[in-house]
Amino acid sequence: MLDWVKVNEQTKLWIMEAGERIRTSLKSTLEITTKSNKNDLVTNVDRETEQFFIEKIRTTYNDHRILGEEGGGDKLSDVNGIVWVIDPIDGTMNFVHMQRNFTISIGIFENGIGRLGYIYDVIHDELYSAFKGHGAYFNNKQIKYLEEVPVERAIVGMNPIWLTENHRINPKILRPLIRDVRGTRSYGSAALEMGYVANGWLDAYIAMYLAPWDFAAGWIIIEELGGKATKLNGEPLSLLEKSSLFVAKPGLHEAILKNYLQEYEEKK
Ligand code: 2AM
Ligand code: CA
């Protein structure tokens, strides 16, 4: 049987080591290239960091599988066994442009159930983590269960790009929500924004199209705190597909789904 306490301690050490390497890398020139489009950036540090984790995991747990953004892991068609879902740098555009507000995001799943989740804000040295059944933590201090908040007092993370050229959502669907909430924010890293929901700094987060490595860790952390993480139509998330994401505190999730998102249809 896998000793999850040991995996938890080990993974935190690896994340701290990787974070230190990333901070050091910022002193040298980054090699920046693009992937699916001219704004989808990747750097040598994204690839090197993913490789760092893959080598550690393969050496320590040779029967575990890895799903990683930069493709160094395994191709998965099921979620059986232990699966590590890794985004070496979530918020690469922030990494390149601001050198802050990016995270290492790692979720560890057993037969599709999230066991351990980590979101590490590298520059602020802030770790959000969860151990299923044992609580969620911010820098190793336990986070309180999420409390309900009404729509009119909610601050919601979202990225307005989806209301423009991408048309993944009809602006008419989001407009009433944007009008009724207290405020909206955009931080450019889905994992970080899920960490902010965990900490109560945001009340909800909406994204139109994310990959499993963007939300895997946050999903585990949010659920450990009694919050909800689903697609925008309320359906469950999957580690095997890209989808929209809707994360919110308990109560707020149900209220927004019922009153604002009824007309939303998920696009493939
Ligand atoms: P990334 O930095 O790891 O690519 C930015 O609002 C958020 O969306 C980040 O979490 C970013 O992750 C993610 N993102 C950017 N482009 C994406 C794409 N083509 N598919 C899925 N997620 C993407
Ligand atoms: Ca990434």
Short mmCIF file of C-alpha atoms and ligand atoms in Angstrom, two decimals:
data_model
loop_
_atom_site.label_atom_id
_atom_site.label_comp_id
_atom_site.label_asym_id
_atom_site.label_seq_id
_atom_site.Cartn_x
_atom_site.Cartn_y
_atom_site.Cartn_z
CA MET A 1 0.00 0.00 0.00
CA LEU A 2 1.18 3.46 -0.86
CA ASP A 3 2.16 5.57 2.15
CA TRP A 4 0.33 8.81 1.32
CA VAL A 5 1.89 10.67 4.26
CA LYS A 6 5.31 9.95 2.78
CA VAL A 7 4.22 10.87 -0.76
CA ASN A 8 2.89 14.16 0.62
CA GLU A 9 6.15 15.05 2.40
CA GLN A 10 8.26 13.97 -0.59
CA THR A 11 6.19 15.91 -3.13
CA LYS A 12 6.37 19.11 -1.07
CA LEU A 13 10.18 18.82 -0.99
CA TRP A 14 10.30 18.33 -4.78
CA ILE A 15 8.04 21.36 -5.29
CA MET A 16 10.27 23.53 -3.10
CA GLU A 17 13.35 22.38 -5.02
CA ALA A 18 11.67 23.03 -8.38
CA GLY A 19 10.51 26.46 -7.16
CA GLU A 20 14.06 27.37 -6.20
CA ARG A 21 15.29 26.32 -9.67
CA ILE A 22 12.60 28.44 -11.34
CA ARG A 23 13.50 31.49 -9.26
CA THR A 24 17.16 31.00 -10.20
CA SER A 25 16.23 30.59 -13.88
CA LEU A 26 14.75 34.09 -13.89
CA LYS A 27 18.29 35.46 -13.64
CA SER A 28 19.09 34.04 -17.11
CA THR A 29 17.50 34.76 -20.48
CA LEU A 30 14.37 32.68 -21.13
CA GLU A 31 13.96 30.76 -24.40
CA ILE A 32 10.37 31.56 -25.37
CA THR A 33 8.43 29.76 -28.11
CA THR A 34 4.73 29.43 -28.96
CA LYS A 35 2.48 26.37 -29.11
CA SER A 36 -1.16 26.29 -30.34
CA ASN A 37 -1.26 30.02 -31.17
CA LYS A 38 0.91 33.16 -30.94
CA ASN A 39 -0.21 33.83 -27.34
CA ASP A 40 0.19 30.24 -26.11
CA LEU A 41 3.71 30.49 -24.71
CA VAL A 42 6.18 27.91 -23.50
CA THR A 43 9.73 28.36 -22.23
CA ASN A 44 12.73 26.16 -21.57
CA VAL A 45 11.85 26.48 -17.86
CA ASP A 46 8.37 24.94 -18.38
CA ARG A 47 9.99 21.95 -20.10
CA GLU A 48 12.89 21.61 -17.67
CA THR A 49 10.57 21.79 -14.66
CA GLU A 50 8.25 19.13 -16.07
CA GLN A 51 11.30 16.94 -16.75
CA PHE A 52 12.52 17.49 -13.18
CA PHE A 53 9.26 16.08 -11.77
CA ILE A 54 9.06 13.23 -14.29
CA GLU A 55 12.55 12.02 -13.39
CA LYS A 56 11.79 12.17 -9.64
CA ILE A 57 8.47 10.32 -10.02
CA ARG A 58 9.81 7.65 -12.41
CA THR A 59 12.74 6.91 -10.11
CA THR A 60 10.68 6.79 -6.92
CA TYR A 61 7.35 5.30 -8.11
CA ASN A 62 7.95 3.35 -11.32
CA ASP A 63 4.33 2.11 -11.57
CA HIS A 64 2.76 5.59 -11.42
CA ARG A 65 1.62 7.37 -14.58
CA ILE A 66 2.10 11.03 -15.42
CA LEU A 67 -0.05 13.51 -17.35
CA GLY A 68 1.98 16.66 -18.00
CA GLU A 69 1.33 19.78 -20.03
CA GLU A 70 4.60 19.70 -21.94
CA GLY A 71 4.13 16.13 -23.16
CA GLY A 72 6.99 14.41 -21.34
CA GLY A 73 4.60 12.11 -19.48
CA ASP A 74 2.26 9.32 -20.58
CA LYS A 75 -0.66 9.30 -23.02
CA LEU A 76 -3.68 8.39 -20.92
CA SER A 77 -6.90 6.79 -22.13
CA ASP A 78 -8.09 5.89 -18.60
CA VAL A 79 -7.41 7.04 -15.04
CA ASN A 80 -6.67 3.67 -13.45
CA GLY A 81 -3.98 3.43 -10.78
CA ILE A 82 -1.97 6.40 -9.54
CA VAL A 83 -1.83 9.35 -11.94
CA TRP A 84 0.18 12.53 -11.37
CA VAL A 85 -1.26 15.52 -13.24
CA ILE A 86 1.39 18.19 -13.62
CA ASP A 87 1.51 21.73 -14.89
CA PRO A 88 5.13 22.77 -14.35
CA ILE A 89 4.22 26.44 -14.84
CA ASP A 90 0.60 27.52 -14.83
CA GLY A 91 0.41 31.10 -16.03
CA THR A 92 3.33 30.99 -18.45
CA MET A 93 2.32 34.37 -19.89
CA ASN A 94 2.66 35.88 -16.40
CA PHE A 95 5.98 34.08 -15.97
CA VAL A 96 7.30 35.63 -19.19
CA HIS A 97 5.80 39.11 -18.86
CA MET A 98 5.65 39.81 -15.12
CA GLN A 99 7.91 37.21 -13.54
CA ARG A 100 5.21 36.67 -10.92
CA ASN A 101 1.71 35.21 -10.49
CA PHE A 102 2.54 31.78 -11.89
CA THR A 103 2.40 28.45 -10.11
CA ILE A 104 3.53 24.87 -10.11
CA SER A 105 0.34 22.79 -10.06
CA ILE A 106 0.28 19.08 -9.19
CA GLY A 107 -2.66 16.76 -8.50
CA ILE A 108 -2.19 13.11 -7.55
CA PHE A 109 -5.14 10.80 -8.25
CA GLU A 110 -5.90 7.19 -7.37
CA ASN A 111 -8.37 5.54 -9.76
CA GLY A 112 -9.64 9.03 -10.66
CA ILE A 113 -10.07 10.20 -7.06
CA GLY A 114 -7.93 13.16 -6.00
CA ARG A 115 -5.67 12.30 -3.05
CA LEU A 116 -3.09 15.11 -2.91
CA GLY A 117 -3.13 18.56 -4.51
CA TYR A 118 -0.52 21.34 -4.62
CA ILE A 119 -0.50 24.84 -6.05
CA TYR A 120 2.78 26.63 -5.41
CA ASP A 121 3.01 30.39 -6.03
CA VAL A 122 6.72 30.38 -6.78
CA ILE A 123 7.55 34.06 -6.34
CA HIS A 124 5.46 34.65 -3.21
CA ASP A 125 6.61 31.30 -1.79
CA GLU A 126 3.00 30.39 -0.96
CA LEU A 127 1.84 26.77 -1.06
CA TYR A 128 -1.81 25.75 -1.25
CA SER A 129 -2.18 22.03 -0.61
CA ALA A 130 -4.72 19.36 0.25
CA PHE A 131 -4.60 15.81 1.54
CA LYS A 132 -7.96 14.16 0.93
CA GLY A 133 -9.69 13.53 4.24
CA HIS A 134 -7.05 15.48 6.19
CA GLY A 135 -7.78 19.06 5.17
CA ALA A 136 -6.40 21.80 2.96
CA TYR A 137 -3.50 24.05 3.91
CA PHE A 138 -1.99 27.41 3.06
CA ASN A 139 1.72 27.32 3.85
CA ASN A 140 1.00 24.34 6.11
CA LYS A 141 -1.63 26.24 8.12
CA GLN A 142 -5.03 24.58 7.86
CA ILE A 143 -7.62 26.49 5.79
CA LYS A 144 -11.14 26.80 7.22
CA TYR A 145 -14.07 25.13 5.47
CA LEU A 146 -15.49 27.51 2.83
CA GLU A 147 -18.49 29.54 3.96
CA GLU A 148 -21.50 30.48 1.86
CA VAL A 149 -21.68 33.93 0.29
CA PRO A 150 -24.56 35.48 -1.69
CA VAL A 151 -24.06 36.43 -5.36
CA GLU A 152 -24.17 40.16 -4.59
CA ARG A 153 -21.18 39.88 -2.25
CA ALA A 154 -19.13 37.56 -4.48
CA ILE A 155 -15.88 38.41 -6.24
CA VAL A 156 -15.48 36.18 -9.28
CA GLY A 157 -12.28 35.45 -11.18
CA MET A 158 -12.74 35.31 -14.96
CA ASN A 159 -10.94 36.28 -18.15
CA PRO A 160 -12.85 38.60 -20.51
CA ILE A 161 -11.03 37.18 -23.58
CA TRP A 162 -13.85 34.63 -23.79
CA LEU A 163 -16.38 37.39 -24.40
CA THR A 164 -14.53 38.58 -27.49
CA GLU A 165 -12.99 36.72 -30.38
CA ASN A 166 -13.19 33.21 -29.01
CA HIS A 167 -16.98 33.15 -28.57
CA ARG A 168 -16.92 30.18 -26.26
CA ILE A 169 -19.73 31.82 -24.34
CA ASN A 170 -22.53 34.10 -25.42
CA PRO A 171 -21.79 37.43 -23.68
CA LYS A 172 -25.53 37.62 -22.90
CA ILE A 173 -25.11 34.67 -20.53
CA LEU A 174 -22.31 36.20 -18.48
CA ARG A 175 -23.53 39.82 -18.54
CA PRO A 176 -26.21 39.44 -15.79
CA LEU A 177 -23.70 37.63 -13.56
CA ILE A 178 -21.05 40.33 -14.07
CA ARG A 179 -23.69 42.97 -13.30
CA ASP A 180 -24.91 41.30 -10.09
CA VAL A 181 -21.64 40.26 -8.42
CA ARG A 182 -19.59 42.64 -6.29
CA GLY A 183 -16.62 42.48 -8.66
CA THR A 184 -14.60 40.46 -11.15
CA ARG A 185 -10.86 39.83 -11.23
CA SER A 186 -8.39 38.27 -13.66
CA TYR A 187 -5.02 36.94 -12.51
CA GLY A 188 -3.91 34.87 -15.52
CA SER A 189 -3.26 31.53 -13.82
CA ALA A 190 -6.20 29.18 -13.38
CA ALA A 191 -4.41 27.24 -10.64
CA LEU A 192 -3.56 30.42 -8.73
CA GLU A 193 -7.15 31.63 -9.02
CA MET A 194 -8.37 28.30 -7.63
CA GLY A 195 -5.92 28.80 -4.77
CA TYR A 196 -7.47 32.22 -4.19
CA VAL A 197 -10.93 30.61 -3.99
CA ALA A 198 -9.54 28.10 -1.49
CA ASN A 199 -8.19 30.95 0.62
CA GLY A 200 -11.41 32.97 0.36
CA TRP A 201 -9.71 35.78 -1.60
CA LEU A 202 -12.06 35.00 -4.49
CA ASP A 203 -15.53 33.47 -4.09
CA ALA A 204 -15.70 31.81 -7.51
CA TYR A 205 -13.68 31.30 -10.68
CA ILE A 206 -14.91 30.79 -14.23
CA ALA A 207 -12.86 29.68 -17.24
CA MET A 208 -14.11 28.64 -20.64
CA TYR A 209 -11.48 26.18 -21.78
CA LEU A 210 -8.82 24.59 -19.60
CA ALA A 211 -6.77 21.43 -19.67
CA PRO A 212 -6.79 18.88 -16.82
CA TRP A 213 -3.33 20.02 -15.64
CA ASP A 214 -4.68 23.56 -15.17
CA PHE A 215 -7.42 22.48 -12.74
CA ALA A 216 -6.34 19.08 -11.30
CA ALA A 217 -4.69 20.38 -8.12
CA GLY A 218 -7.27 23.10 -7.50
CA TRP A 219 -10.10 20.60 -7.93
CA ILE A 220 -8.71 18.48 -5.07
CA ILE A 221 -8.08 21.48 -2.82
CA ILE A 222 -11.48 23.10 -3.40
CA GLU A 223 -13.39 19.86 -2.80
CA GLU A 224 -11.48 19.22 0.42
CA LEU A 225 -12.81 22.60 1.62
CA GLY A 226 -16.46 21.85 0.77
CA GLY A 227 -16.41 23.96 -2.41
CA LYS A 228 -17.48 22.76 -5.85
CA ALA A 229 -15.47 22.39 -9.07
CA THR A 230 -17.40 21.37 -12.20
CA LYS A 231 -17.84 22.34 -15.83
CA LEU A 232 -19.91 25.49 -16.42
CA ASN A 233 -23.01 23.36 -17.00
CA GLY A 234 -22.52 21.67 -13.63
CA GLU A 235 -21.25 18.37 -15.08
CA PRO A 236 -18.26 16.67 -13.45
CA LEU A 237 -14.73 17.47 -14.59
CA SER A 238 -12.62 14.82 -16.30
CA LEU A 239 -8.88 14.23 -16.26
CA LEU A 240 -9.14 13.00 -19.85
CA GLU A 241 -10.56 16.10 -21.55
CA LYS A 242 -10.29 19.85 -21.82
CA SER A 243 -13.41 21.68 -20.68
CA SER A 244 -14.83 24.78 -19.10
CA LEU A 245 -14.39 25.20 -15.36
CA PHE A 246 -16.66 26.65 -12.70
CA VAL A 247 -15.34 26.75 -9.15
CA ALA A 248 -17.25 28.30 -6.27
CA LYS A 249 -17.99 28.25 -2.60
CA PRO A 250 -20.83 25.97 -1.47
CA GLY A 251 -24.24 27.55 -2.05
CA LEU A 252 -22.81 30.13 -4.45
CA HIS A 253 -22.09 27.35 -6.95
CA GLU A 254 -25.72 26.19 -6.90
CA ALA A 255 -27.08 29.77 -7.02
CA ILE A 256 -24.98 30.80 -10.03
CA LEU A 257 -25.72 27.56 -11.91
CA LYS A 258 -29.45 27.93 -11.36
CA ASN A 259 -29.85 31.66 -11.92
CA TYR A 260 -27.23 32.52 -14.53
CA LEU A 261 -25.88 29.48 -16.38
CA GLN A 262 -29.03 27.60 -17.41
CA GLU A 263 -28.60 28.59 -21.07
CA TYR A 264 -24.92 27.66 -21.26
CA GLU A 265 -24.00 24.80 -23.58
CA GLU A 266 -20.57 23.18 -23.35
CA LYS A 267 -18.61 23.25 -26.62
CA LYS A 268 -16.19 20.46 -27.47
P1 2AM B 1 -0.83 27.86 -18.90
O1 2AM B 1 -0.18 29.12 -18.50
O2 2AM B 1 -0.31 26.66 -18.20
O3 2AM B 1 -0.89 27.67 -20.38
C1 2AM B 1 -4.76 31.77 -18.36
O4 2AM B 1 -5.93 32.48 -18.21
C2 2AM B 1 -4.97 30.35 -17.90
O5 2AM B 1 -5.44 29.56 -19.01
C3 2AM B 1 -3.72 29.68 -17.44
O6 2AM B 1 -4.03 28.79 -16.41
C4 2AM B 1 -3.20 28.99 -18.68
O7 2AM B 1 -2.38 27.90 -18.41
C5 2AM B 1 -4.51 28.53 -19.29
N1 2AM B 1 -4.41 28.34 -20.74
C6 2AM B 1 -3.85 29.19 -21.62
N2 2AM B 1 -3.95 28.71 -22.89
C7 2AM B 1 -4.61 27.52 -22.79
C8 2AM B 1 -5.03 26.53 -23.74
N3 2AM B 1 -4.81 26.67 -25.05
N4 2AM B 1 -5.67 25.43 -23.28
C9 2AM B 1 -5.89 25.29 -21.96
N5 2AM B 1 -5.52 26.17 -21.01
C10 2AM B 1 -4.90 27.29 -21.41
CA CA B 2 1.68 25.43 -18.16
#
